[in-house]
């Protein structure tokens, strides 16, 4: 399955409550992603919470973009990536 880096901008900052509402929001994203065969692997967020860089596995950029739209998430750029493990070269 291809892996993608998804770049997003949140002009007002990304807010995910650390409570049951946040849990429900994250579970909803995971469920809607699965409908298109998309798996959210991990995300990195800038300290000001205005930008995120998310790793996804999925069948295509179109599937990633479609699930983002269903999840009301912005998409600035989708780039297919491969893992480069620095410890592989030891």
mmCIF file of N, CA and C in Angstrom:
data_model
loop_
_atom_site.group_PDB
_atom_site.id
_atom_site.type_symbol
_atom_site.label_atom_id
_atom_site.label_comp_id
_atom_site.label_asym_id
_atom_site.label_seq_id
_atom_site.Cartn_x
_atom_site.Cartn_y
_atom_site.Cartn_z
ATOM 1 N N UNK A 1 0.865 -1.178 0.000
ATOM 2 C CA UNK A 1 0.000 0.000 0.000
ATOM 3 C C UNK A 1 0.907 1.234 0.000
ATOM 4 N N UNK A 2 0.648 2.192 -0.862
ATOM 5 C CA UNK A 2 1.457 3.415 -0.872
ATOM 6 C C UNK A 2 1.293 4.219 0.418
ATOM 7 N N UNK A 3 2.329 4.955 0.740
ATOM 8 C CA UNK A 3 2.330 5.835 1.921
ATOM 9 C C UNK A 3 2.417 7.275 1.427
ATOM 10 N N UNK A 4 1.698 8.170 2.125
ATOM 11 C CA UNK A 4 1.630 9.573 1.710
ATOM 12 C C UNK A 4 1.888 10.507 2.884
ATOM 13 N N UNK A 5 2.511 11.633 2.570
ATOM 14 C CA UNK A 5 2.641 12.744 3.503
ATOM 15 C C UNK A 5 1.596 13.771 3.096
ATOM 16 N N UNK A 6 0.722 14.122 4.023
ATOM 17 C CA UNK A 6 -0.345 15.097 3.757
ATOM 18 C C UNK A 6 -0.048 16.349 4.562
ATOM 19 N N UNK A 7 0.092 17.463 3.860
ATOM 20 C CA UNK A 7 0.357 18.746 4.514
ATOM 21 C C UNK A 7 -0.950 19.524 4.602
ATOM 22 N N UNK A 8 -1.187 20.098 5.783
ATOM 23 C CA UNK A 8 -2.432 20.835 6.031
ATOM 24 C C UNK A 8 -2.126 22.163 6.707
ATOM 25 N N UNK A 9 -2.982 23.148 6.448
ATOM 26 C CA UNK A 9 -2.908 24.440 7.128
ATOM 27 C C UNK A 9 -4.222 24.683 7.850
ATOM 28 N N UNK A 10 -4.111 25.079 9.111
ATOM 29 C CA UNK A 10 -5.263 25.431 9.939
ATOM 30 C C UNK A 10 -5.082 26.888 10.357
ATOM 31 N N UNK A 11 -5.680 27.843 9.637
ATOM 32 C CA UNK A 11 -5.456 29.264 9.928
ATOM 33 C C UNK A 11 -5.721 29.653 11.386
ATOM 34 N N UNK A 12 -6.709 29.028 12.009
ATOM 35 C CA UNK A 12 -7.042 29.338 13.404
ATOM 36 C C UNK A 12 -6.398 28.370 14.387
ATOM 37 N N UNK A 13 -5.602 27.457 13.879
ATOM 38 C CA UNK A 13 -4.964 26.456 14.726
ATOM 39 C C UNK A 13 -5.834 25.215 14.860
ATOM 40 N N UNK A 14 -5.198 24.079 14.946
ATOM 41 C CA UNK A 14 -5.897 22.813 15.118
ATOM 42 C C UNK A 14 -6.208 22.616 16.598
ATOM 43 N N UNK A 15 -7.476 22.378 16.891
ATOM 44 C CA UNK A 15 -7.890 22.155 18.273
ATOM 45 C C UNK A 15 -8.570 20.791 18.353
ATOM 46 N N UNK A 16 -7.976 19.913 19.132
ATOM 47 C CA UNK A 16 -8.579 18.613 19.395
ATOM 48 C C UNK A 16 -8.723 18.495 20.911
ATOM 49 N N UNK A 17 -9.940 18.532 21.406
ATOM 50 C CA UNK A 17 -10.130 18.459 22.852
ATOM 51 C C UNK A 17 -9.611 17.143 23.418
ATOM 52 N N UNK A 18 -9.043 17.210 24.596
ATOM 53 C CA UNK A 18 -8.554 16.006 25.270
ATOM 54 C C UNK A 18 -9.641 15.558 26.244
ATOM 55 N N UNK A 19 -10.707 15.044 25.647
ATOM 56 C CA UNK A 19 -11.847 14.550 26.421
ATOM 57 C C UNK A 19 -12.639 13.603 25.519
ATOM 58 N N UNK A 20 -13.828 13.226 25.944
ATOM 59 C CA UNK A 20 -14.640 12.291 25.155
ATOM 60 C C UNK A 20 -14.977 12.845 23.775
ATOM 61 N N UNK A 21 -15.159 14.142 23.651
ATOM 62 C CA UNK A 21 -15.455 14.745 22.338
ATOM 63 C C UNK A 21 -14.276 14.555 21.391
ATOM 64 N N UNK A 22 -13.068 14.704 21.914
ATOM 65 C CA UNK A 22 -11.876 14.488 21.102
ATOM 66 C C UNK A 22 -11.745 13.036 20.674
ATOM 67 N N UNK A 23 -12.021 12.130 21.595
ATOM 68 C CA UNK A 23 -11.987 10.695 21.284
ATOM 69 C C UNK A 23 -12.996 10.383 20.181
ATOM 70 N N UNK A 24 -14.208 10.905 20.313
ATOM 71 C CA UNK A 24 -15.244 10.671 19.304
ATOM 72 C C UNK A 24 -14.827 11.238 17.950
ATOM 73 N N UNK A 25 -14.219 12.423 17.953
ATOM 74 C CA UNK A 25 -13.769 13.047 16.698
ATOM 75 C C UNK A 25 -12.715 12.175 16.019
ATOM 76 N N UNK A 26 -11.730 11.713 16.779
ATOM 77 C CA UNK A 26 -10.666 10.876 16.207
ATOM 78 C C UNK A 26 -11.215 9.550 15.702
ATOM 79 N N UNK A 27 -12.106 8.928 16.470
ATOM 80 C CA UNK A 27 -12.719 7.669 16.035
ATOM 81 C C UNK A 27 -13.542 7.852 14.771
ATOM 82 N N UNK A 28 -14.206 8.989 14.644
ATOM 83 C CA UNK A 28 -14.966 9.279 13.427
ATOM 84 C C UNK A 28 -14.057 9.385 12.208
ATOM 85 N N UNK A 29 -12.924 10.051 12.375
ATOM 86 C CA UNK A 29 -11.953 10.171 11.277
ATOM 87 C C UNK A 29 -11.470 8.777 10.869
ATOM 88 N N UNK A 30 -11.106 7.965 11.849
ATOM 89 C CA UNK A 30 -10.605 6.613 11.559
ATOM 90 C C UNK A 30 -11.657 5.787 10.818
ATOM 91 N N UNK A 31 -12.899 5.865 11.253
ATOM 92 C CA UNK A 31 -13.988 5.103 10.634
ATOM 93 C C UNK A 31 -14.229 5.555 9.199
ATOM 94 N N UNK A 32 -14.303 6.880 8.978
ATOM 95 C CA UNK A 32 -14.538 7.385 7.617
ATOM 96 C C UNK A 32 -13.363 7.064 6.705
ATOM 97 N N UNK A 33 -12.142 7.106 7.226
ATOM 98 C CA UNK A 33 -10.974 6.744 6.417
ATOM 99 C C UNK A 33 -11.060 5.297 5.953
ATOM 100 N N UNK A 34 -11.440 4.413 6.868
ATOM 101 C CA UNK A 34 -11.487 2.982 6.566
ATOM 102 C C UNK A 34 -12.455 2.672 5.425
ATOM 103 N N UNK A 35 -13.488 3.485 5.271
ATOM 104 C CA UNK A 35 -14.455 3.269 4.189
ATOM 105 C C UNK A 35 -13.790 3.334 2.816
ATOM 106 N N UNK A 36 -12.675 4.046 2.702
ATOM 107 C CA UNK A 36 -11.947 4.179 1.427
ATOM 108 C C UNK A 36 -10.612 3.440 1.456
ATOM 109 N N UNK A 37 -10.380 2.622 2.490
ATOM 110 C CA UNK A 37 -9.131 1.885 2.581
ATOM 111 C C UNK A 37 -7.945 2.745 2.973
ATOM 112 N N UNK A 38 -8.209 3.848 3.690
ATOM 113 C CA UNK A 38 -7.173 4.796 4.106
ATOM 114 C C UNK A 38 -6.894 4.595 5.597
ATOM 115 N N UNK A 39 -5.601 4.582 5.957
ATOM 116 C CA UNK A 39 -5.189 4.441 7.343
ATOM 117 C C UNK A 39 -4.354 5.633 7.756
ATOM 118 N N UNK A 40 -4.773 6.314 8.812
ATOM 119 C CA UNK A 40 -4.027 7.428 9.388
ATOM 120 C C UNK A 40 -2.964 6.816 10.289
ATOM 121 N N UNK A 41 -1.696 7.048 9.969
ATOM 122 C CA UNK A 41 -0.594 6.426 10.691
ATOM 123 C C UNK A 41 -0.111 7.311 11.833
ATOM 124 N N UNK A 42 0.152 8.586 11.524
ATOM 125 C CA UNK A 42 0.737 9.489 12.517
ATOM 126 C C UNK A 42 0.671 10.910 11.994
ATOM 127 N N UNK A 43 0.633 11.873 12.920
ATOM 128 C CA UNK A 43 0.648 13.282 12.543
ATOM 129 C C UNK A 43 1.650 14.049 13.386
ATOM 130 N N UNK A 44 2.196 15.078 12.784
ATOM 131 C CA UNK A 44 3.079 16.021 13.458
ATOM 132 C C UNK A 44 2.452 17.393 13.318
ATOM 133 N N UNK A 45 2.449 18.169 14.389
ATOM 134 C CA UNK A 45 1.811 19.485 14.388
ATOM 135 C C UNK A 45 2.838 20.518 14.835
ATOM 136 N N UNK A 46 2.851 21.674 14.157
ATOM 137 C CA UNK A 46 3.765 22.738 14.545
ATOM 138 C C UNK A 46 3.355 23.298 15.904
ATOM 139 N N UNK A 47 4.294 23.918 16.630
ATOM 140 C CA UNK A 47 3.966 24.434 17.967
ATOM 141 C C UNK A 47 2.778 25.398 17.994
ATOM 142 N N UNK A 48 2.590 26.183 16.922
ATOM 143 C CA UNK A 48 1.448 27.109 16.890
ATOM 144 C C UNK A 48 0.152 26.425 16.441
ATOM 145 N N UNK A 49 0.241 25.129 16.112
ATOM 146 C CA UNK A 49 -0.902 24.302 15.697
ATOM 147 C C UNK A 49 -1.548 24.766 14.403
ATOM 148 N N UNK A 50 -0.823 25.533 13.599
ATOM 149 C CA UNK A 50 -1.379 26.027 12.337
ATOM 150 C C UNK A 50 -1.051 25.138 11.142
ATOM 151 N N UNK A 51 -0.100 24.218 11.319
ATOM 152 C CA UNK A 51 0.275 23.311 10.230
ATOM 153 C C UNK A 51 0.430 21.901 10.769
ATOM 154 N N UNK A 52 -0.010 20.940 9.963
ATOM 155 C CA UNK A 52 0.225 19.547 10.330
ATOM 156 C C UNK A 52 0.813 18.809 9.142
ATOM 157 N N UNK A 53 1.540 17.760 9.467
ATOM 158 C CA UNK A 53 2.173 16.887 8.487
ATOM 159 C C UNK A 53 1.779 15.476 8.894
ATOM 160 N N UNK A 54 0.939 14.857 8.083
ATOM 161 C CA UNK A 54 0.313 13.594 8.469
ATOM 162 C C UNK A 54 0.757 12.474 7.543
ATOM 163 N N UNK A 55 1.025 11.322 8.127
ATOM 164 C CA UNK A 55 1.386 10.134 7.367
ATOM 165 C C UNK A 55 0.148 9.248 7.240
ATOM 166 N N UNK A 56 -0.144 8.880 6.002
ATOM 167 C CA UNK A 56 -1.290 8.032 5.697
ATOM 168 C C UNK A 56 -0.865 6.896 4.782
ATOM 169 N N UNK A 57 -1.480 5.738 4.953
ATOM 170 C CA UNK A 57 -1.407 4.669 3.968
ATOM 171 C C UNK A 57 -2.747 4.657 3.259
ATOM 172 N N UNK A 58 -2.710 4.497 1.941
ATOM 173 C CA UNK A 58 -3.958 4.482 1.196
ATOM 174 C C UNK A 58 -3.739 4.072 -0.238
ATOM 175 N N UNK A 59 -4.823 3.761 -0.920
ATOM 176 C CA UNK A 59 -4.703 3.277 -2.293
ATOM 177 C C UNK A 59 -4.302 4.352 -3.303
ATOM 178 N N UNK A 60 -4.593 5.634 -3.005
ATOM 179 C CA UNK A 60 -4.302 6.694 -3.979
ATOM 180 C C UNK A 60 -4.415 8.061 -3.314
ATOM 181 N N UNK A 61 -3.817 9.082 -3.942
ATOM 182 C CA UNK A 61 -4.012 10.444 -3.434
ATOM 183 C C UNK A 61 -5.486 10.848 -3.452
ATOM 184 N N UNK A 62 -6.223 10.359 -4.451
ATOM 185 C CA UNK A 62 -7.641 10.689 -4.545
ATOM 186 C C UNK A 62 -8.416 10.153 -3.345
ATOM 187 N N UNK A 63 -8.073 8.946 -2.897
ATOM 188 C CA UNK A 63 -8.738 8.376 -1.710
ATOM 189 C C UNK A 63 -8.411 9.204 -0.477
ATOM 190 N N UNK A 64 -7.169 9.641 -0.357
ATOM 191 C CA UNK A 64 -6.767 10.488 0.774
ATOM 192 C C UNK A 64 -7.548 11.802 0.748
ATOM 193 N N UNK A 65 -7.608 12.427 -0.426
ATOM 194 C CA UNK A 65 -8.315 13.707 -0.557
ATOM 195 C C UNK A 65 -9.805 13.547 -0.278
ATOM 196 N N UNK A 66 -10.390 12.457 -0.745
ATOM 197 C CA UNK A 66 -11.822 12.200 -0.532
ATOM 198 C C UNK A 66 -12.136 12.036 0.954
ATOM 199 N N UNK A 67 -11.304 11.285 1.673
ATOM 200 C CA UNK A 67 -11.559 11.108 3.100
ATOM 201 C C UNK A 67 -11.327 12.406 3.868
ATOM 202 N N UNK A 68 -10.355 13.196 3.426
ATOM 203 C CA UNK A 68 -10.134 14.494 4.073
ATOM 204 C C UNK A 68 -11.381 15.363 3.944
ATOM 205 N N UNK A 69 -11.972 15.364 2.757
ATOM 206 C CA UNK A 69 -13.189 16.156 2.545
ATOM 207 C C UNK A 69 -14.319 15.657 3.444
ATOM 208 N N UNK A 70 -14.494 14.333 3.536
ATOM 209 C CA UNK A 70 -15.530 13.773 4.419
ATOM 210 C C UNK A 70 -15.287 14.141 5.878
ATOM 211 N N UNK A 71 -14.007 14.280 6.237
ATOM 212 C CA UNK A 71 -13.644 14.605 7.611
ATOM 213 C C UNK A 71 -13.510 16.102 7.856
ATOM 214 N N UNK A 72 -13.867 16.909 6.853
ATOM 215 C CA UNK A 72 -13.778 18.377 6.936
ATOM 216 C C UNK A 72 -12.367 18.844 7.288
ATOM 217 N N UNK A 73 -11.386 18.175 6.675
ATOM 218 C CA UNK A 73 -9.986 18.535 6.907
ATOM 219 C C UNK A 73 -9.391 19.155 5.645
ATOM 220 N N UNK A 74 -8.604 20.214 5.789
ATOM 221 C CA UNK A 74 -7.968 20.821 4.621
ATOM 222 C C UNK A 74 -6.827 19.931 4.104
ATOM 223 N N UNK A 75 -6.522 20.077 2.825
ATOM 224 C CA UNK A 75 -5.364 19.413 2.234
ATOM 225 C C UNK A 75 -4.634 20.439 1.389
ATOM 226 N N UNK A 76 -3.375 20.713 1.750
ATOM 227 C CA UNK A 76 -2.548 21.612 0.951
ATOM 228 C C UNK A 76 -1.784 20.840 -0.117
ATOM 229 N N UNK A 77 -1.249 19.694 0.300
ATOM 230 C CA UNK A 77 -0.385 18.940 -0.607
ATOM 231 C C UNK A 77 -0.347 17.486 -0.158
ATOM 232 N N UNK A 78 -0.336 16.579 -1.142
ATOM 233 C CA UNK A 78 -0.190 15.148 -0.887
ATOM 234 C C UNK A 78 1.019 14.668 -1.677
ATOM 235 N N UNK A 79 1.965 14.033 -0.969
ATOM 236 C CA UNK A 79 3.178 13.545 -1.605
ATOM 237 C C UNK A 79 3.375 12.081 -1.253
ATOM 238 N N UNK A 80 3.555 11.244 -2.259
ATOM 239 C CA UNK A 80 3.872 9.848 -1.972
ATOM 240 C C UNK A 80 5.301 9.789 -1.426
ATOM 241 N N UNK A 81 5.501 9.011 -0.369
ATOM 242 C CA UNK A 81 6.810 8.924 0.285
ATOM 243 C C UNK A 81 7.191 7.461 0.532
ATOM 244 N N UNK A 82 8.466 7.254 0.797
ATOM 245 C CA UNK A 82 9.008 5.956 1.190
ATOM 246 C C UNK A 82 9.770 6.151 2.501
ATOM 247 N N UNK A 83 9.914 5.107 3.262
ATOM 248 C CA UNK A 83 10.657 5.161 4.520
ATOM 249 C C UNK A 83 12.150 5.094 4.220
ATOM 250 N N UNK A 84 12.899 5.974 4.826
ATOM 251 C CA UNK A 84 14.356 5.936 4.801
ATOM 252 C C UNK A 84 14.793 5.795 6.252
ATOM 253 N N UNK A 85 15.279 4.620 6.608
ATOM 254 C CA UNK A 85 15.660 4.341 7.985
ATOM 255 C C UNK A 85 17.172 4.474 8.101
ATOM 256 N N UNK A 86 17.652 5.476 8.860
ATOM 257 C CA UNK A 86 19.095 5.687 8.961
ATOM 258 C C UNK A 86 19.821 4.510 9.623
ATOM 259 N N UNK A 87 19.126 3.720 10.420
ATOM 260 C CA UNK A 87 19.760 2.592 11.092
ATOM 261 C C UNK A 87 19.925 1.382 10.178
ATOM 262 N N UNK A 88 19.285 1.435 9.031
ATOM 263 C CA UNK A 88 19.420 0.369 8.033
ATOM 264 C C UNK A 88 20.861 0.298 7.534
ATOM 265 N N UNK A 89 21.561 1.420 7.534
ATOM 266 C CA UNK A 89 22.896 1.499 6.950
ATOM 267 C C UNK A 89 24.015 1.123 7.919
ATOM 268 N N UNK A 90 23.703 0.702 9.112
ATOM 269 C CA UNK A 90 24.736 0.308 10.087
ATOM 270 C C UNK A 90 25.323 -1.024 9.747
#
